[in-house]
Every structure is written in C-alpha cells, then in structure tokens.
Coordinates of C-alpha atoms in Angstrom, one line a residue:
M1 CA 118.1 141.1 92.4
Q2 CA 118.5 140.8 88.6
H3 CA 118.0 137.6 86.9
V4 CA 118.1 135.7 83.7
E5 CA 116.3 132.9 83.0
A6 CA 117.4 129.7 82.1
Y7 CA 116.1 127.2 80.0
I8 CA 116.7 123.3 79.7
V9 CA 117.3 122.2 76.0
R10 CA 116.7 118.1 75.3
L11 CA 118.4 116.8 72.8
D12 CA 121.0 113.7 71.0
T13 CA 124.5 115.2 71.2
S14 CA 125.7 112.7 69.2
D15 CA 123.4 114.2 66.6
E16 CA 125.0 116.9 64.8
A17 CA 121.4 118.4 63.2
S18 CA 119.7 118.0 66.5
I19 CA 122.2 120.8 67.4
A20 CA 122.3 122.3 64.0
Q21 CA 118.6 123.3 64.0
M22 CA 119.0 124.4 67.4
A23 CA 121.4 126.6 66.9
K24 CA 119.4 128.2 64.4
E25 CA 116.1 128.6 67.2
L26 CA 118.8 130.1 69.3
D27 CA 120.3 132.8 65.9
G28 CA 120.6 136.5 67.7
I29 CA 120.2 135.3 71.0
P30 CA 122.7 136.4 73.6
I31 CA 123.9 133.1 75.1
D32 CA 126.2 134.4 78.8
V33 CA 126.2 131.0 80.4
L34 CA 125.8 127.8 78.3
I35 CA 126.0 124.6 80.7
N36 CA 126.8 120.9 78.9
N37 CA 125.3 118.1 81.2
A38 CA 125.0 115.9 78.5
G39 CA 125.7 112.4 80.1
I40 CA 125.5 108.6 79.9
L41 CA 126.6 106.1 82.0
E42 CA 126.9 102.2 81.1
P43 CA 129.0 100.0 83.8
G44 CA 130.7 97.1 81.7
D45 CA 133.5 95.1 83.4
Y46 CA 136.4 94.4 81.6
S47 CA 135.0 91.1 79.7
T48 CA 132.2 92.5 77.8
I49 CA 132.6 96.5 77.9
S50 CA 131.7 97.2 73.7
K51 CA 133.8 99.3 70.9
E52 CA 130.3 100.6 70.5
S53 CA 129.7 101.3 74.2
F54 CA 132.9 103.8 73.7
T55 CA 131.5 105.3 70.9
R56 CA 128.6 106.0 72.3
H57 CA 129.8 107.3 75.1
F58 CA 133.0 109.0 73.9
E59 CA 129.8 110.7 71.0
I60 CA 127.6 112.2 74.2
N61 CA 129.7 112.9 77.2
S62 CA 132.9 114.5 75.2
V63 CA 132.2 115.1 71.8
G64 CA 128.6 116.5 72.5
P65 CA 129.3 119.3 74.6
F66 CA 132.6 120.3 71.8
L67 CA 129.9 120.3 69.9
T68 CA 126.8 122.3 71.2
T69 CA 130.0 124.5 72.4
R70 CA 130.8 125.4 68.8
A71 CA 127.4 125.8 67.8
L72 CA 126.1 128.6 70.5
H73 CA 129.6 130.2 70.6
P74 CA 128.1 133.1 68.3
N75 CA 125.1 133.2 71.0
L76 CA 128.2 133.6 73.9
K77 CA 130.0 136.3 71.7
L78 CA 127.2 138.2 71.6
A79 CA 126.7 137.7 75.6
A80 CA 130.4 138.4 76.5
G81 CA 130.0 141.3 73.6
A82 CA 127.4 143.2 75.5
S83 CA 128.0 142.2 79.4
G84 CA 132.3 141.5 79.7
T85 CA 132.3 137.9 79.5
A86 CA 130.0 134.2 79.1
V87 CA 130.3 131.2 80.4
V88 CA 130.9 127.8 79.3
A89 CA 130.4 125.3 81.7
S90 CA 131.0 121.2 81.1
I91 CA 129.6 119.0 83.9
T92 CA 132.3 116.5 84.3
S93 CA 133.2 113.5 86.8
L94 CA 135.8 112.7 89.2
L95 CA 135.9 108.9 87.5
G96 CA 137.5 110.9 84.6
S97 CA 140.4 112.8 86.6
I98 CA 141.0 110.0 89.8
D99 CA 144.8 111.4 88.9
A100 CA 144.6 115.0 89.1
N101 CA 145.6 117.7 91.6
L102 CA 141.8 118.7 92.5
D103 CA 141.2 121.4 95.1
G104 CA 139.2 119.6 97.1
A105 CA 137.6 119.3 101.1
F106 CA 138.7 115.6 100.9
G107 CA 141.8 115.3 100.0
P108 CA 142.9 112.3 97.8
V109 CA 140.1 111.2 95.0
K110 CA 140.7 107.8 95.9
K111 CA 139.9 108.3 99.2
V112 CA 136.3 109.6 98.3
Y113 CA 135.5 107.2 95.5
Y114 CA 137.4 104.0 96.9
D115 CA 136.9 104.4 100.7
N116 CA 133.3 106.9 101.2
H117 CA 131.3 104.8 98.5
K118 CA 133.3 101.8 97.0
L119 CA 132.2 102.9 93.3
P120 CA 132.5 100.7 90.7
N121 CA 135.7 102.0 89.4
G122 CA 137.3 98.8 86.9
Q123 CA 134.1 98.7 85.2
M124 CA 133.3 102.6 84.6
Y125 CA 136.2 102.0 81.7
S126 CA 134.1 103.8 79.0
Y127 CA 132.6 106.3 81.1
R128 CA 135.6 107.6 82.8
A129 CA 137.6 107.5 80.0
S130 CA 135.4 109.9 77.9
K131 CA 135.0 112.3 81.1
A132 CA 138.6 112.8 81.2
A133 CA 138.3 113.3 77.7
L134 CA 136.3 116.0 77.9
N135 CA 138.5 117.6 80.7
M136 CA 141.0 117.7 78.0
I137 CA 139.0 119.4 75.1
N138 CA 137.9 122.0 78.1
A139 CA 141.7 122.6 78.2
N140 CA 141.2 123.5 74.4
L141 CA 138.4 124.8 74.1
S142 CA 139.8 127.6 77.2
M143 CA 142.4 128.7 74.4
D144 CA 140.2 128.9 71.6
L145 CA 136.9 131.3 73.5
K146 CA 139.5 133.5 75.6
K147 CA 140.2 135.9 72.5
D148 CA 136.2 136.6 72.4
N149 CA 136.2 136.6 76.1
I150 CA 134.3 133.7 76.9
I151 CA 135.7 131.5 80.1
A152 CA 135.4 127.9 79.5
V153 CA 135.2 125.8 82.9
V154 CA 134.6 122.3 83.7
L155 CA 132.7 121.6 86.6
Q156 CA 131.9 118.5 88.5
P157 CA 128.6 118.5 90.7
G158 CA 129.9 116.6 93.5
Y159 CA 128.1 112.7 94.1
V160 CA 124.8 113.8 93.3
N161 CA 122.0 112.3 96.0
T162 CA 119.9 112.2 92.8
D163 CA 118.1 108.9 91.2
L164 CA 121.3 107.5 90.1
T165 CA 122.9 107.5 93.7
H166 CA 120.0 105.3 95.0
G167 CA 120.7 107.2 98.1
H168 CA 123.9 106.9 99.2
G169 CA 124.1 110.7 97.7
V170 CA 126.7 112.8 99.7
V171 CA 125.2 116.2 98.6
Q172 CA 122.3 117.8 98.1
P173 CA 120.7 118.9 95.0
E174 CA 119.6 121.7 96.2
D175 CA 123.6 122.7 98.1
S176 CA 124.9 122.1 94.2
V177 CA 122.5 124.3 92.6
A178 CA 123.2 126.9 94.8
G179 CA 127.1 126.3 94.7
M180 CA 127.2 126.8 91.0
A181 CA 125.2 129.6 90.7
K182 CA 128.3 131.1 93.1
V183 CA 131.0 129.7 90.8
I184 CA 129.4 131.1 88.0
S185 CA 129.0 134.7 88.8
G186 CA 132.0 134.8 90.4
L187 CA 134.4 133.5 87.1
T188 CA 136.7 136.2 85.5
L189 CA 139.0 136.1 82.6
D190 CA 141.7 134.4 84.2
D191 CA 139.8 131.2 86.0
T192 CA 139.1 129.3 81.6
S193 CA 139.9 126.2 81.7
K194 CA 140.2 125.5 85.5
F195 CA 138.4 122.2 87.4
Y196 CA 136.1 123.3 90.0
D197 CA 135.9 120.6 92.5
F198 CA 132.3 120.5 94.7
Q199 CA 134.0 121.1 98.4
G200 CA 135.6 123.8 99.7
P201 CA 135.6 127.8 99.0
E202 CA 133.9 127.2 95.3
L203 CA 130.8 124.6 95.3
P204 CA 129.8 124.5 91.7
W205 CA 126.5 124.7 91.2
T206 CA 124.3 121.7 89.2
H207 CA 121.4 121.9 86.7
R208 CA 120.3 118.8 88.3
E209 CA 119.8 116.7 85.4
V210 CA 123.0 114.5 86.1
I211 CA 122.9 111.9 83.4
Q212 CA 119.9 111.5 82.0
L213 CA 116.5 113.2 83.0
Q214 CA 116.5 112.5 87.3
S215 CA 113.7 113.1 89.3
C216 CA 115.6 115.6 90.2
C217 CA 115.9 119.0 87.8
S218 CA 114.2 121.8 88.6
F219 CA 113.6 125.3 86.5
L220 CA 115.4 127.9 88.3
K221 CA 116.5 132.1 87.2
L222 CA 119.9 131.6 87.8
P223 CA 121.3 135.4 89.4
S224 CA 123.0 137.6 86.9
R225 CA 126.8 137.2 87.7
N226 CA 127.7 140.5 88.0
Q227 CA 125.7 140.0 91.2
A228 CA 127.5 141.1 93.9
A229 CA 125.3 139.1 96.1
I230 CA 124.2 135.8 95.1
P231 CA 120.2 134.7 96.3
T232 CA 119.9 131.7 97.8
T233 CA 118.4 128.6 96.1
A234 CA 114.8 130.1 97.5
E235 CA 115.3 133.5 95.9
A236 CA 116.5 132.0 92.9
M237 CA 113.1 130.5 92.1
V238 CA 111.1 132.0 89.6
S239 CA 107.6 133.1 90.5
T240 CA 105.0 130.1 90.6
T241 CA 102.7 132.5 88.0
N242 CA 105.7 131.1 84.9
Y243 CA 105.5 127.5 86.5
K244 CA 104.0 125.1 83.8
L245 CA 102.9 122.6 86.8
F246 CA 99.8 125.0 86.8
T247 CA 98.9 125.2 83.5
P248 CA 95.9 123.0 82.1
L249 CA 96.2 119.8 80.2
K250 CA 93.5 118.2 78.2
L251 CA 93.6 114.9 77.7
G252 CA 92.1 113.1 74.8
E253 CA 88.9 115.1 73.3
N254 CA 87.3 116.6 76.5
L255 CA 88.7 115.7 79.7
E256 CA 90.9 119.1 80.4
L257 CA 92.8 119.0 84.0
K258 CA 93.0 121.8 85.7
N259 CA 97.1 121.8 86.0
R260 CA 99.6 118.9 86.1
I261 CA 99.1 117.7 89.5
V262 CA 98.3 114.4 90.1
F263 CA 97.5 113.1 93.4
G264 CA 98.2 109.4 93.4
P265 CA 96.8 106.1 94.6
L266 CA 97.0 105.7 97.7
S267 CA 95.9 102.4 99.8
R268 CA 94.6 103.7 103.3
G269 CA 92.0 100.8 104.4
R270 CA 89.1 103.5 105.2
A271 CA 86.6 101.7 103.2
N272 CA 83.4 100.0 104.8
A273 CA 84.1 96.3 106.1
D274 CA 81.2 95.3 103.1
R275 CA 84.4 97.3 100.8
V276 CA 81.8 100.0 100.4
P277 CA 83.3 103.1 100.0
S278 CA 83.0 105.4 103.6
E279 CA 82.0 108.5 104.6
N280 CA 85.9 108.9 105.4
N281 CA 86.5 108.3 102.1
E282 CA 83.6 110.6 101.0
I283 CA 86.1 113.8 102.5
Y284 CA 88.7 112.8 102.1
Y285 CA 88.7 113.0 98.5
E286 CA 86.7 115.8 98.5
Q287 CA 89.7 117.4 100.5
R288 CA 92.0 117.0 97.8
A289 CA 89.9 117.6 94.6
G290 CA 92.2 120.7 93.6
A291 CA 94.6 118.5 91.7
G292 CA 94.1 118.1 88.1
L293 CA 93.7 114.8 88.5
I294 CA 92.5 112.1 91.6
I295 CA 93.6 108.2 90.8
S296 CA 91.7 106.7 93.8
E297 CA 93.2 103.9 95.8
G298 CA 93.5 100.6 94.8
T299 CA 89.6 98.9 94.2
A300 CA 89.4 95.3 93.7
V301 CA 87.9 94.8 90.6
S302 CA 86.4 90.9 91.9
E303 CA 85.8 89.0 95.1
Q304 CA 89.4 86.5 93.8
G305 CA 91.1 90.3 93.3
Y306 CA 90.9 91.7 96.9
G307 CA 93.4 91.6 99.8
W308 CA 93.9 94.4 101.4
Y309 CA 92.1 94.9 104.8
H310 CA 89.2 97.7 104.5
A311 CA 90.1 98.5 100.7
A312 CA 87.4 99.5 98.8
A313 CA 86.2 97.8 95.9
C314 CA 84.3 97.9 92.2
Y315 CA 82.2 94.9 92.0
T316 CA 78.6 94.9 93.2
D317 CA 76.1 97.5 93.0
A318 CA 76.5 98.8 96.7
H319 CA 80.0 99.9 95.9
V320 CA 79.1 101.6 92.9
E321 CA 76.3 103.4 95.0
G322 CA 79.3 104.2 97.9
W323 CA 82.2 105.3 94.8
K324 CA 78.9 107.6 93.7
R325 CA 79.0 109.9 96.9
V326 CA 82.9 110.3 96.3
T327 CA 83.0 111.1 92.7
E328 CA 79.8 113.3 92.9
R329 CA 81.2 115.6 95.4
V330 CA 84.8 115.7 93.8
H331 CA 83.3 116.7 91.1
K332 CA 81.3 119.9 92.9
K333 CA 84.7 120.9 94.2
G334 CA 85.9 121.1 90.2
G335 CA 88.1 118.2 90.2
K336 CA 88.3 114.9 87.9
I337 CA 89.2 111.4 89.6
F338 CA 90.1 108.0 87.8
M339 CA 89.9 104.6 89.6
Q340 CA 92.7 102.5 90.0
M341 CA 91.9 99.0 88.4
W342 CA 93.3 96.3 90.9
H343 CA 93.6 92.8 91.7
M344 CA 96.6 91.9 94.2
G345 CA 97.7 88.3 92.7
R346 CA 100.3 86.9 94.8
Q347 CA 99.9 89.4 97.0
S348 CA 96.8 88.1 98.7
H349 CA 95.5 86.1 101.3
S350 CA 93.1 83.4 101.4
S351 CA 90.8 84.4 103.5
F352 CA 89.4 87.5 101.4
N353 CA 87.6 84.6 99.0
K354 CA 85.0 82.1 99.4
K355 CA 87.0 80.2 97.0
G356 CA 89.9 80.1 99.6
E357 CA 92.7 80.4 97.2
I358 CA 94.5 83.3 95.8
V359 CA 96.1 83.5 92.0
S360 CA 99.2 84.2 89.6
A361 CA 100.7 84.3 86.9
S362 CA 103.1 81.5 88.4
A363 CA 102.8 79.3 90.8
L364 CA 105.7 81.3 92.8
R365 CA 105.4 82.4 96.5
C366 CA 106.5 85.8 97.6
E367 CA 109.4 85.3 99.6
S368 CA 110.0 88.6 100.6
G369 CA 107.9 90.4 103.4
H370 CA 104.3 89.4 105.0
T371 CA 100.6 90.0 103.8
R372 CA 97.7 90.3 106.2
D373 CA 94.6 88.4 106.6
A374 CA 90.9 88.9 106.5
N375 CA 90.9 89.6 110.4
Y376 CA 94.4 92.2 109.8
N377 CA 96.3 89.7 111.5
V378 CA 100.0 89.4 110.5
S379 CA 100.2 86.6 108.0
T380 CA 103.5 84.8 105.4
F381 CA 102.9 85.2 102.1
E382 CA 100.7 81.5 100.5
M383 CA 101.9 79.4 97.7
P384 CA 99.3 81.2 94.3
R385 CA 97.9 79.1 92.1
A386 CA 98.9 79.8 88.4
L387 CA 95.9 80.6 86.7
E388 CA 94.9 78.3 83.6
T389 CA 95.2 79.7 80.4
E390 CA 91.9 79.6 79.8
E391 CA 90.6 81.4 83.0
I392 CA 92.5 84.0 81.9
A393 CA 89.1 85.7 80.2
G394 CA 87.9 85.4 82.8
V395 CA 89.8 87.8 84.4
V396 CA 90.2 90.1 82.2
D397 CA 86.4 90.0 81.7
D398 CA 86.3 90.9 85.3
Y399 CA 88.1 94.1 84.3
R400 CA 85.9 95.0 81.8
K401 CA 82.6 94.8 84.4
S402 CA 84.7 96.9 86.8
A403 CA 85.2 99.6 84.3
V404 CA 81.3 99.0 83.5
L405 CA 80.2 100.0 87.3
A406 CA 83.6 102.8 87.4
K407 CA 81.2 104.6 84.7
K408 CA 78.3 104.2 86.2
A409 CA 80.0 105.4 89.4
G410 CA 81.0 108.8 88.3
F411 CA 84.5 108.5 87.6
D412 CA 85.9 110.3 84.7
G413 CA 88.1 107.4 83.6
V414 CA 90.1 104.2 85.3
E415 CA 93.5 103.8 85.5
L416 CA 95.4 99.8 85.5
H417 CA 97.5 99.2 88.2
G418 CA 100.1 97.3 86.5
A419 CA 103.2 98.3 89.2
N420 CA 104.2 97.4 92.4
G421 CA 104.1 93.4 92.5
Y422 CA 100.5 93.2 91.8
L423 CA 98.6 91.0 89.5
I424 CA 99.3 92.3 86.4
D425 CA 103.0 92.8 87.7
Q426 CA 103.5 89.4 88.2
F427 CA 102.9 88.9 84.4
L428 CA 105.1 91.1 82.9
Q429 CA 107.8 90.5 84.6
S430 CA 110.1 87.4 83.9
A431 CA 111.3 86.5 88.2
T432 CA 107.3 85.8 88.8
N433 CA 106.1 84.9 85.3
K434 CA 108.0 81.1 84.7
R435 CA 104.6 80.4 81.8
T436 CA 105.0 78.3 78.2
D437 CA 101.5 79.3 77.5
K438 CA 101.1 82.6 75.0
F439 CA 100.9 84.6 78.4
G440 CA 105.2 83.9 79.4
G441 CA 108.2 84.1 78.0
S442 CA 108.7 86.3 74.9
F443 CA 108.0 89.9 75.8
E444 CA 105.2 89.7 73.6
N445 CA 103.2 87.0 75.5
R446 CA 104.3 88.4 79.0
A447 CA 102.7 91.7 77.9
R448 CA 99.6 90.1 76.6
F449 CA 98.2 89.8 79.3
L450 CA 97.7 93.3 80.4
L451 CA 97.2 94.7 76.2
E452 CA 94.2 92.7 76.4
L453 CA 92.9 94.2 79.5
V454 CA 93.3 97.4 77.9
E455 CA 91.6 96.3 75.3
A456 CA 88.8 95.0 77.7
V457 CA 88.6 98.9 79.3
K458 CA 88.6 100.6 75.6
S459 CA 85.2 98.8 75.4
V460 CA 83.9 100.9 78.0
F461 CA 85.6 103.8 78.4
P462 CA 87.5 106.6 75.5
S463 CA 91.4 105.2 74.9
Y464 CA 92.0 108.7 76.2
R465 CA 90.2 108.4 79.1
V466 CA 92.6 105.1 80.4
G467 CA 95.9 105.1 82.1
V468 CA 98.2 102.7 83.6
R469 CA 100.5 102.8 86.3
L470 CA 104.0 100.8 85.9
S471 CA 106.7 100.5 88.1
P472 CA 110.1 98.6 86.2
N473 CA 112.6 99.9 89.2
G474 CA 110.6 99.1 91.7
G475 CA 111.0 96.1 94.2
F476 CA 107.9 96.2 96.0
G477 CA 106.3 92.3 96.4
G478 CA 109.2 90.8 95.5
M479 CA 109.7 91.5 91.9
G480 CA 112.5 93.0 90.4
S481 CA 114.0 91.0 87.5
E482 CA 117.2 91.5 84.6
D483 CA 115.5 92.0 81.7
N484 CA 112.5 95.1 83.2
F485 CA 114.3 97.7 81.6
E486 CA 113.9 96.0 77.8
M487 CA 110.6 94.2 78.9
F488 CA 109.2 98.0 80.2
T489 CA 110.6 99.7 77.3
Y490 CA 108.3 97.0 75.1
T491 CA 105.2 97.0 77.1
M492 CA 105.1 100.7 76.8
E493 CA 105.8 100.9 73.1
Q494 CA 103.2 98.4 72.9
L495 CA 101.0 100.9 75.4
G496 CA 101.4 103.2 73.0
K497 CA 100.1 101.9 69.9
L498 CA 96.7 101.7 71.7
N499 CA 96.7 105.6 72.0
I500 CA 95.5 105.3 75.7
G501 CA 95.7 108.3 78.2
Y502 CA 98.8 108.3 80.0
V503 CA 101.2 105.9 81.4
A504 CA 102.1 106.9 84.6
V505 CA 105.8 105.2 85.9
L506 CA 107.1 105.0 88.9
D507 CA 110.6 106.8 87.4
G508 CA 114.5 106.3 89.1
D509 CA 115.7 104.6 92.2
C510 CA 111.5 103.9 93.7
S511 CA 113.9 103.7 97.2
H512 CA 110.9 104.3 99.3
L513 CA 109.4 101.0 97.5
H514 CA 112.5 99.6 97.3
Y515 CA 114.3 99.6 94.4
S516 CA 115.0 96.2 92.7
N517 CA 118.3 97.1 91.4
K518 CA 118.1 94.2 89.0
S519 CA 117.5 96.4 85.3
R520 CA 118.7 100.0 84.3
V521 CA 116.8 102.7 86.0
V522 CA 114.0 103.7 83.5
T523 CA 113.6 106.9 83.8
A524 CA 110.8 109.4 83.1
F525 CA 112.7 110.5 79.6
D526 CA 112.4 106.7 78.7
A527 CA 109.1 106.0 79.2
K528 CA 108.0 109.4 77.3
M529 CA 111.0 108.1 74.5
A530 CA 109.2 104.9 74.6
F531 CA 105.2 105.3 75.4
K532 CA 105.0 108.9 73.4
G533 CA 102.4 109.8 75.0
T534 CA 101.2 111.4 78.1
I535 CA 103.4 111.1 80.9
I536 CA 103.0 111.0 85.1
A537 CA 106.0 110.8 86.1
N538 CA 106.1 109.8 90.4
N539 CA 108.8 109.1 92.5
N540 CA 109.6 112.1 95.6
Y541 CA 109.4 115.1 93.7
T542 CA 108.6 118.5 95.5
R543 CA 107.3 121.1 93.6
D544 CA 110.2 123.0 92.0
T545 CA 111.6 119.3 90.6
A546 CA 107.6 118.5 89.3
E547 CA 108.2 121.2 87.5
G548 CA 112.0 120.6 86.2
V549 CA 110.5 117.5 84.5
V550 CA 107.6 119.0 83.1
R551 CA 109.0 121.8 81.9
S552 CA 112.0 120.0 80.2
G553 CA 109.0 117.4 78.4
A554 CA 110.2 113.8 80.1
A555 CA 106.8 114.4 81.9
D556 CA 103.4 116.1 81.5
L557 CA 102.0 115.4 84.2
V558 CA 103.2 114.8 88.2
G559 CA 101.7 112.4 90.8
F560 CA 102.4 113.3 94.1
G561 CA 101.2 110.7 97.1
R562 CA 102.4 110.7 100.4
L563 CA 102.6 114.8 100.4
Y564 CA 99.0 114.4 99.8
I565 CA 98.4 112.9 103.3
T566 CA 98.9 116.1 105.5
N567 CA 98.5 118.5 102.8
P568 CA 95.1 117.8 101.9
D569 CA 95.6 121.7 99.5
L570 CA 99.3 120.4 98.0
A571 CA 97.8 121.9 95.2
E572 CA 97.6 125.1 96.3
R573 CA 100.2 125.4 98.8
F574 CA 102.7 124.7 95.5
K575 CA 100.8 127.2 93.9
N576 CA 100.7 129.8 96.5
D577 CA 104.4 128.9 97.9
W578 CA 102.4 128.7 101.2
P579 CA 104.2 125.9 104.0
V580 CA 104.5 122.5 103.0
E581 CA 103.7 119.8 106.0
P582 CA 106.1 117.1 106.2
M583 CA 104.8 113.6 105.2
A584 CA 102.9 111.7 107.7
G585 CA 104.8 108.8 109.3
H586 CA 104.1 105.3 108.0
E587 CA 101.9 104.1 111.4
V588 CA 98.7 106.1 110.2
Y589 CA 99.1 105.0 106.7
Y590 CA 96.5 101.8 106.9
N591 CA 95.3 101.4 109.8
S592 CA 91.0 101.0 109.7
A593 CA 90.8 101.0 113.5
L594 CA 91.7 105.1 113.4
G595 CA 88.6 105.9 110.6
G596 CA 89.0 110.0 109.7
K597 CA 92.4 110.6 112.4
F598 CA 94.7 110.8 110.9
Y599 CA 92.9 110.8 107.4
N600 CA 90.6 113.0 106.9
D601 CA 91.5 115.6 110.2
Y602 CA 94.9 117.3 108.0
P603 CA 93.4 120.9 107.9
A604 CA 94.0 122.9 104.1
Y605 CA 96.2 126.1 105.6
R606 CA 94.8 129.7 106.0
A607 CA 96.7 132.4 105.5
T608 CA 96.4 133.5 109.1
D609 CA 98.4 130.5 110.3
E610 CA 102.1 132.1 110.2
L611 CA 100.0 135.2 112.1
D612 CA 98.6 132.2 115.2
N613 CA 102.4 130.6 115.2

C-alpha cells in the first residue's frame, strides 16, 4: 500500500504574515491534499453578541481557509500536474447549512440538531454565519481551481465525539478518520464544489482537531488517492518508529526523559497505616519505570494536609525511608520520578489530624459528593475553617520542608498538586475563594498562594525540577468557576515567568473528573500559549491521539493514569504495538484491603501471550 505523509500545520489563519511564512517554507513542495480545519466557536446570544465576535469568526472560519488555499495554490498545482488532480477540503458544519438540501442519512437537518442533540443554534450567530460563508467561498474557489485540476469540496465531519461535545457526540473520531480517507481517495473533478455529509455511503474524514486543538488528534499517513483499496485506520497509522512520543525530552539543564509518556499521579491507598510507602508501592512504581516520567500519587506535605485513607505522606523521616526504597527501584530501572505534593484542604476529614479540623481558603463546605474518615467510613464533607492570613506562611513552609525530605528520599523533582479541588485549587478559584485579604479577590491575589509555594520549593529544587498540575475544566470536589479560563490563563502566564519545568493540565472536558461546564474549555494548546514552556497534556489520550498532540506542538508530554493500572508496561506496549488491556473498574482503585491485588499483580506483556491464546 502506497502512503503519503499528512502534516499538521498550526498557525493563526487570520494573520496573513503567518500564512505567507508557511507558504515560503513549503515552496516547491507538491501538496496532494490540503485540509483547511481552521475554526473557532464562541456561542453568544442576541443581546451579547459583538461585532468583534463576528469579525473574529469570519477571519478564522471563512477568510483564513481562503487565504491558505490561495497561498498554497502553486503547491496544489504541482501535485495535480504530477498525479492528475489535487484536493482542497475545507471543514464546515451543518450549522452553517441549516437549510441546505444535504444528502445525509438523517433526513432533515433540523431533526439532527434540534431533536437529537438540542444544540444552542440560536446562540451561534457568528459561528453559523462564518460557516455558511465558507460554503459559498468554496463554491467560488471550485471554479477558479478546477482549471488547474484542483478539486475543492467542503466536508462536515459529523458531530464528532471530541472534547467540545462533552460526551454527546454521535461519531467517533476513528470513524471520521476512516471516512474522510475514503472520500478523498475517490474524488474526481466532477465532484468539485460539492458538500459532503458525514453519514451515508460517503463518510468524510476529519483531522480530529475540531475547532481548537482537542485531545482527539492524531498523526496519520493517508492512503494515496489513486489506490483502489483503502486501509483501515489502524493500517493507515505510521510506524511507531517515526513517533515523536518515543523520543527523549530534556527538562532544564540535565534531566533527560527517555520518552514523552508520563505515568500520572493516581491515589490508590496502598501505603502502610503510618503513611509510609509499603513494599507494594515499591513494586508498583518499579513496574512502571518504562515511562519517561513517573509522578507519584498525591503525597501529603503535612498532617494538616493529609486526608486520604492509607495514602502516603512525606513529612517525617520514616516517610523518607519508605520513599527512598521506591525511588531507588525506579532509578535502577532507568526511570525518573517526581513526588506530587498534596494538601487536601476542605476535602479532608477532621479525624485524620490531632487538631480535629480541616482548613481551606474560605469557610465553604464542599456540597457535592462525600469523603471518608480515618476509619474508611463514608462521611459527608465538613465545614472547613478559613486559614488566617498569618497562618499561610506556615503552610508554605510545610511545602518547603516536605520538598527537602523529597529530595532526601531521592525524588528527581516535585509537582505541586493544584488540581481537582484540593487546597491550591481552592485558593485559585472564585467559587471557593471569598477572601478579602491579599490572597483573595483579583487574579493576582488568588494566584499568590500557588506562586509563593513555587518559590518555596524552588529554594530546594532547581526550577526545572518543579512542576504544577492544574485542572481548569474539572468539577471534582465541587469546583468550577465562571472566570476559570481567564484565571488559569493568568496563572499559567505567571508560572511561565518562574521558569518551572512544566505545567500538567487536565485539558478538554475532563468528563471522568466531572467537567464543570462553568467556563470556556481550556485546551492543551491554550495552556501552551499561556505558559510557553513544557506542557503535559492529560485527558483520556490514546497512543495515537497523544502522538497528535505532541507532534502538533500543543503539548510536549502526555500523561496516562488509569491505563497504567492494567498495563504496567504501557510505554513498551505503545512503542511495540502490543495489545493494551482495557481499564480496570472503579472498584479496584482505592481499596487498601486488597494489598497488591489489582495493584502490582497485572503482568507485563509477553510476545508469547498471543500464542498461548
């Protein structure tokens, strides 16, 4: 099967200079297929929609694809001269063609979007108008390009199940990928100017970068359009030897990660009762040392911050000795490991500490879900006490002391757990921070606690060995604030100024962590633009969507959590294209009574396994 490579190019399509630079770099290179997938969507109702919104949507959704096509016309013409035809496919939307007579399988378009998905069409003035304009622009383009044997079509990928659909999509990305390959390979000049629906015999392919960079994206080799047989999605994938995911990455001066796969933090409740890592922990982390970087489970920095039954801690010498045995085993396997620094704040329970209290940014109880006490009994969340201004310096120093112990235990660095509704997150978000002192109110004040923590641990570890984990889209622990997009953008910008090693962001809708739906979704690309340093993307990635987000430049590493439970050698399975076991059920995650069962007894893959079956 003959293949051609498909390249992802990311640029601001509203900026003619960027388009011109791209065309300059591609000068003289034949392009068989150009896929214009530029798009933004910012819903706004009748009373609030602005002129700026219309202008921005038209610049990116309509004019951008036109300018890109015109700039690359010489490249398309070169390809058409060599192979007979070339294709320009612009990704559109049914929302821009609500009255179009489409050849789809659902019948009237309104049935799809009003009855089935109830999309807020009335709130999409600028988006719908820009997509309608794209359809008309393509009709004109098709006439100008046809004389050079260039086919111009618009494709609507279907309501693809990516981050933006929040779990309600009707088309899986893999299906759209296979479908578009089928359409493009069969196009002739007679098809120019056509609009292809996503259902029926002609199912279009989509790039899996719907609107902004999503966690669903991939690096593919498309089949030659002149081949009669079309490979399956799996057959169309490039060999993993070309994957950037398996290349080394250097953090700072001298911390080299052997690949870009991160074993993310998972609280599993397998430490000893004295909060010291157990032998089960040692085996567990050693088994997963094939990852480029391991980030430990959440590790309490103090008694005050502890609040998870049989979780590990790092605030005594005994804790250090336990963790030292873990890090030594990981290092002997060639791995690198950071300790995640954890203070649970209002999600803790008073029974875990001698003072019998829990603290937070403000005296606001977590109203959703439940917690467990020190005896593992289910309990409702308690009312926290707001930390006094003068107390906060002591909490900051607890982090510094814990970092000193982490370094003594042999950790390669530390990650501040600022996600999932724990103490740092409680300070960052307006929903949980109602303070009126220097730690509340403005973006600057709410970020102050985190930034002071970063400075404290930087006094122990070099800045490139310090990371921060954030979940701007998550609703876990009763979180979610209307200003999260702006607040976390500001926070990541400030973290970038501190030159820390990375920001790990739970990008996209984080549906497995209760997507809050309170603010615009923060993607890995948003994080990259704000932080401008190393980004670890996290959100149900597969091997190939991880490759896509890394190759696109939106992220540098990708975190995997639950897949690592059942696949201790996940990095090796990915690289060698070995079968990946499905995720374990929720019932095996936290139960300390299970000991090593469903924890460190999942086997590594053996090449003979398939023969045994």
